[in-house]
mmCIF file of C-alpha atoms in Angstrom:
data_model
loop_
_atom_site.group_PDB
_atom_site.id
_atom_site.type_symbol
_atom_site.label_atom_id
_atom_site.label_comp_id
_atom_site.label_asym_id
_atom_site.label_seq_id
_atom_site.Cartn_x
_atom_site.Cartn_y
_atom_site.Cartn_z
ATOM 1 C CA UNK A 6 19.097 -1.965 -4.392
ATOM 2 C CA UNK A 7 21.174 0.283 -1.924
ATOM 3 C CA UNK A 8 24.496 -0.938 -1.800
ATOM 4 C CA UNK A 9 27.390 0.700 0.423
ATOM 5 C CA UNK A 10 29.983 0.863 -2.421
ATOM 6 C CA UNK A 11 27.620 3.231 -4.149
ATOM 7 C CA UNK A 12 29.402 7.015 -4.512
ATOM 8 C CA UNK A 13 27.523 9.016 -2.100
ATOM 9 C CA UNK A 14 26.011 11.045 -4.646
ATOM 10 C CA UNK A 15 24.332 8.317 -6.272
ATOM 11 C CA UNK A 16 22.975 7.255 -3.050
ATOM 12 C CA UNK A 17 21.521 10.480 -2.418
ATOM 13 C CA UNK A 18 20.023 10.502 -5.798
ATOM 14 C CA UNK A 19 18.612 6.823 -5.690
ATOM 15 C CA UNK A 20 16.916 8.303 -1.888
ATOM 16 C CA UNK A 21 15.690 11.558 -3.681
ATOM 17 C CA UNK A 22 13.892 9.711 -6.364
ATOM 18 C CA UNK A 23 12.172 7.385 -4.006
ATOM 19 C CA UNK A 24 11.465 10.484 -1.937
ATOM 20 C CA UNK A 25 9.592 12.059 -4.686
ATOM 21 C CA UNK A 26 8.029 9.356 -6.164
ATOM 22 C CA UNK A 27 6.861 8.792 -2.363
ATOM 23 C CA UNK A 28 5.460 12.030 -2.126
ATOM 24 C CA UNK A 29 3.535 11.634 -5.274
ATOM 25 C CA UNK A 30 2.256 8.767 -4.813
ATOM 26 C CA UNK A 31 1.020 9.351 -1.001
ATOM 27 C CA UNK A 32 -1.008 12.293 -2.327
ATOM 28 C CA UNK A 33 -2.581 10.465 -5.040
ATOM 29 C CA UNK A 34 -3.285 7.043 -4.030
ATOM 30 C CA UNK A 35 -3.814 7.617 0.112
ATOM 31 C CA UNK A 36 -6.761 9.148 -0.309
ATOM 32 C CA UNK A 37 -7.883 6.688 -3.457
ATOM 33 C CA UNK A 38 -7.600 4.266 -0.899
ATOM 34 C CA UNK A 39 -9.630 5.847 2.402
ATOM 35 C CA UNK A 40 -12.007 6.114 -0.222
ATOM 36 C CA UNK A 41 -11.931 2.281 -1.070
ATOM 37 C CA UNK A 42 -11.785 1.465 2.604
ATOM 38 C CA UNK A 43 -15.315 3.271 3.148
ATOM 39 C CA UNK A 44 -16.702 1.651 0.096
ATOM 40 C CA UNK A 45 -15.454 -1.906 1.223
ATOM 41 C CA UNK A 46 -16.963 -1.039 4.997
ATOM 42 C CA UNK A 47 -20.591 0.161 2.781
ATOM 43 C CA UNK A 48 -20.226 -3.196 1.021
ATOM 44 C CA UNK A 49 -19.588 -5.373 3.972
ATOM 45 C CA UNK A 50 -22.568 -3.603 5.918
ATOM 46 C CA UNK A 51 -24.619 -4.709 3.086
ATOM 47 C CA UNK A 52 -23.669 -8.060 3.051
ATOM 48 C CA UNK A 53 -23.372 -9.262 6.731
ATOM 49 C CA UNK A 54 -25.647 -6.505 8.461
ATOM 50 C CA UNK A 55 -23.769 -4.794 10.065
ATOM 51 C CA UNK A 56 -19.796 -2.649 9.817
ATOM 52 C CA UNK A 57 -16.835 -4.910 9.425
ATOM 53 C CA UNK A 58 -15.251 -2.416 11.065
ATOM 54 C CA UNK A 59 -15.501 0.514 13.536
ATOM 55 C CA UNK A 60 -13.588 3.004 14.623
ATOM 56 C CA UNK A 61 -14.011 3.564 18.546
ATOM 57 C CA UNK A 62 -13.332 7.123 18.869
ATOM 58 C CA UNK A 63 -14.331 8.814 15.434
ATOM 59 C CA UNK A 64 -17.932 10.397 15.895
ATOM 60 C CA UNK A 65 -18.799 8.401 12.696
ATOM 61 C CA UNK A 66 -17.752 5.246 13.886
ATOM 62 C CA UNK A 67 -17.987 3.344 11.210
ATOM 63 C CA UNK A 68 -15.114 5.616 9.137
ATOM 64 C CA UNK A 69 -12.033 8.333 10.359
ATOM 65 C CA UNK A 70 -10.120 10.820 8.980
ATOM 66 C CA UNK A 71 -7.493 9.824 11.416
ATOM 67 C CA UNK A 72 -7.195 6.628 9.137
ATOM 68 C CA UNK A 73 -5.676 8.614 6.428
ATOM 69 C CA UNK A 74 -2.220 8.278 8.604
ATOM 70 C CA UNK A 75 -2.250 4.577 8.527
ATOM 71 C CA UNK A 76 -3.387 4.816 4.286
ATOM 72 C CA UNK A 77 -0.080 6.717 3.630
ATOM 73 C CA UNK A 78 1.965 4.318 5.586
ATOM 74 C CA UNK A 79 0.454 1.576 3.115
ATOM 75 C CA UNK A 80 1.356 3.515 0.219
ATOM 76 C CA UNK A 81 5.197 4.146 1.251
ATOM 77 C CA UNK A 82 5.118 0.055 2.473
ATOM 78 C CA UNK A 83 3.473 -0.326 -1.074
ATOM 79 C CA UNK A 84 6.153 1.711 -2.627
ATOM 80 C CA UNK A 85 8.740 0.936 -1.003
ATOM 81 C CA UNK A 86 8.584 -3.154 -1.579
ATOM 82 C CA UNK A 87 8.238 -1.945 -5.172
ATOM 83 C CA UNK A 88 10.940 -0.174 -4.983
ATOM 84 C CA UNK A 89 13.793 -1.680 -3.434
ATOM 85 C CA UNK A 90 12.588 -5.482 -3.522
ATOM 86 C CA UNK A 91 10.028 -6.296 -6.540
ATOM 87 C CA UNK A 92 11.826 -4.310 -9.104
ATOM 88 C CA UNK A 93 15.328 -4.789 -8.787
ATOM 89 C CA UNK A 94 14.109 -8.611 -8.815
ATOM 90 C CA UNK A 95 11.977 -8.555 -11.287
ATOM 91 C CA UNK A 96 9.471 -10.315 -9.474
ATOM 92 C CA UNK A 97 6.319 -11.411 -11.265
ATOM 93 C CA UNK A 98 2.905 -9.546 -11.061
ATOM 94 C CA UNK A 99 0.946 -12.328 -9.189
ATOM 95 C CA UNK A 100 3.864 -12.974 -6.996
ATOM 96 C CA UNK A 101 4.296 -8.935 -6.086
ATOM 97 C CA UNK A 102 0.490 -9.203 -5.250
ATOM 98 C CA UNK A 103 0.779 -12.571 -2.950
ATOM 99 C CA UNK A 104 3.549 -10.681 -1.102
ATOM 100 C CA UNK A 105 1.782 -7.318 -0.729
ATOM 101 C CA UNK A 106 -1.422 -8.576 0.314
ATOM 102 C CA UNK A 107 0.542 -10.659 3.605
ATOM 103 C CA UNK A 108 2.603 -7.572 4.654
ATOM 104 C CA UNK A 109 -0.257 -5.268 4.317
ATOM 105 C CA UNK A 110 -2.400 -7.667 6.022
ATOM 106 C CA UNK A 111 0.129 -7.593 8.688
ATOM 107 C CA UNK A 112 0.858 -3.717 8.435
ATOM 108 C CA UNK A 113 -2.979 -3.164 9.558
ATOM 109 C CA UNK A 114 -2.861 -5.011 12.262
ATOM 110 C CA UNK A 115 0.347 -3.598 13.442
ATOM 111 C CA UNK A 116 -1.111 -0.331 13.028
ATOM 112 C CA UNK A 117 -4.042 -1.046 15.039
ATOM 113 C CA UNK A 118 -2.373 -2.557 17.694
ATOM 114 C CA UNK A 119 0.225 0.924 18.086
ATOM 115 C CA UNK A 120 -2.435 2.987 17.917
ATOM 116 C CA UNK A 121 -4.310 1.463 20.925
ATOM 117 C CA UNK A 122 -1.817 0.206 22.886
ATOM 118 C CA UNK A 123 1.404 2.469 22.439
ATOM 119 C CA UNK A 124 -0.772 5.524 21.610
ATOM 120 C CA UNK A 125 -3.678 4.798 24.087
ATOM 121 C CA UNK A 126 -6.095 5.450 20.940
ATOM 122 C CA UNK A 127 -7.398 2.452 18.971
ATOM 123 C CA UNK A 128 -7.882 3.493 15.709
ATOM 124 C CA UNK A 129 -9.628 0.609 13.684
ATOM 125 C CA UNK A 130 -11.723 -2.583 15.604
ATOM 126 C CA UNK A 131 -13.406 -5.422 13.852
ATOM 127 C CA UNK A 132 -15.560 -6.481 16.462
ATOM 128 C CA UNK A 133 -15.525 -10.564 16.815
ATOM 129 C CA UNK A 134 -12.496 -10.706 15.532
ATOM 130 C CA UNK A 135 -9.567 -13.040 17.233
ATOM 131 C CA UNK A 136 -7.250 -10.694 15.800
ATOM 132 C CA UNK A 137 -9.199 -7.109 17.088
ATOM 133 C CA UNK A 138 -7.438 -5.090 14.717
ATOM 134 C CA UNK A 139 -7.998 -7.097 11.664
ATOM 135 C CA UNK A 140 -9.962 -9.857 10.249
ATOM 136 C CA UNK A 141 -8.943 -12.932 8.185
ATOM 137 C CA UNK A 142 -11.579 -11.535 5.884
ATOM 138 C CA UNK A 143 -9.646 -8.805 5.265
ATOM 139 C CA UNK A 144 -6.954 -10.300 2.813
ATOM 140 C CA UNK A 145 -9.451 -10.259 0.268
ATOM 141 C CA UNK A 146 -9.763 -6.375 0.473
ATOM 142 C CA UNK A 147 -6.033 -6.144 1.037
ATOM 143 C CA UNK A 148 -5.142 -7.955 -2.345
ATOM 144 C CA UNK A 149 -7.934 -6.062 -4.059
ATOM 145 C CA UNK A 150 -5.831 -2.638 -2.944
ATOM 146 C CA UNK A 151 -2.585 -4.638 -4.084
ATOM 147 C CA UNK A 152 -4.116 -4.857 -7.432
ATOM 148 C CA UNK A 153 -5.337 -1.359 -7.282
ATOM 149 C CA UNK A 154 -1.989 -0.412 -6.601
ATOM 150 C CA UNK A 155 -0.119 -1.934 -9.274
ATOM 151 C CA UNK A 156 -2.819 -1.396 -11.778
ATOM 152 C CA UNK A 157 -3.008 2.750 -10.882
ATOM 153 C CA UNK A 158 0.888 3.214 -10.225
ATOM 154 C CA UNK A 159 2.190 1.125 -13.647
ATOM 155 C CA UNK A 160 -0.695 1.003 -16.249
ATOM 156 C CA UNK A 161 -2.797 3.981 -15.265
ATOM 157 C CA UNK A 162 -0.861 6.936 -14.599
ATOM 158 C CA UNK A 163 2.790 5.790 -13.803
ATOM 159 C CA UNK A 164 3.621 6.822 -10.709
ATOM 160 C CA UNK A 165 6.625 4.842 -10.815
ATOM 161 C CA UNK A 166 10.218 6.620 -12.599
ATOM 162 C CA UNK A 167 11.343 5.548 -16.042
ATOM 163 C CA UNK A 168 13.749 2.868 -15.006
ATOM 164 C CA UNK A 169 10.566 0.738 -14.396
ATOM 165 C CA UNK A 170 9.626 1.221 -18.005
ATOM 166 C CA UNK A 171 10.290 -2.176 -20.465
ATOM 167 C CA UNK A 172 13.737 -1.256 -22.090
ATOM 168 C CA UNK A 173 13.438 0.085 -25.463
ATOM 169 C CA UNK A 174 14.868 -2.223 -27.971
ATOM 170 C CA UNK A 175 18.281 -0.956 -29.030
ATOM 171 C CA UNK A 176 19.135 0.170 -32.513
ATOM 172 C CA UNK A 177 20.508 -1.946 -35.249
ATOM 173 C CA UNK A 178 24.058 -0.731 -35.863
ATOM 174 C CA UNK A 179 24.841 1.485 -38.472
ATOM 175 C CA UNK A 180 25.925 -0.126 -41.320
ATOM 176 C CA UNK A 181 29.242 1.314 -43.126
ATOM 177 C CA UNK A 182 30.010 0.047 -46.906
#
């Protein structure tokens, strides 16, 4: 947690780590995750018929590069809850993923709706949706990324620092006769 009776030079160190960790983790798991997207889009197409979701001015139209933008912005949400909120808290696995899943539900559809109507370029459109950016079906492929998430950046690889690391048990004390 940031607090502003913090030294400034451990407040610059505490922004540096999550800086780099940031970094890291955007270039790793971003693109891990536009991957996922078009494999969840494949999936959905093969289910219902037809894309869950398009995107309106991408010559594919049914995936975008431009997407990666909004990917990255999921990771540093991702990371950043992580960082300053779930950890510090010690909140519990299931609970992180519960929590995740509703503000990255709610991240995509705020990212839809700037691109189209503050940027004049809609990015992502489930068509038939009440929502147009984003589809109540979605929070299933939002938790599965949660998952992904926790399961890549703690047990796989560790993109998180040390201090999120179980604390080693501590030494007897040395014994004097």
């Amino acid at each position: 947690m940031i607090s502003l009776a913090w030294p400034m030079g451990l407040f610059s160190k505490r922004v540096a780590t999550w800086l780099r960790i940031l970094m890291t983790q955007v270039l790793y798991i971003a693109p891990l995750f536009w991957f996922m997207e078009l494999a969840q889009n494949m999936a959905w197409r093969q289910v219902n018929g037809d894309w869950g979701w398009v995107f309106p001015e991408s010559p594919y139209h049914w995936f975008s590069f431009g997407s990666l933008i909004l990917w990255a912005g999921c990771v540093a949400m991702l990371w950043s809850l992580h960082f300053f909120w779930f950890y510090p808290r010690r909140v519990k696995v299931w609970t992180r993923i519960a929590i995740a899943t509703v503000f990255t539900f709610a991240g995509e559809w705020f990212g839809g709706y700037m691109a189209a109507n503050v940027f004049g370029h809609p990015l992502q459109v489930w068509p038939g949706s009440p929502l147009v950016y984003v589809h109540w079906c979605a929070m299933f492929f939002w938790m599965s990324n949660c998952i992904i998430y926790h399961l890549v950046t703690v047990d796989v690889v560790d993109l998180t620092p040390a201090y999120d690391a179980p604390p080693d048990e501590e030494a007897p004390a040395a014994q004097t006769a």
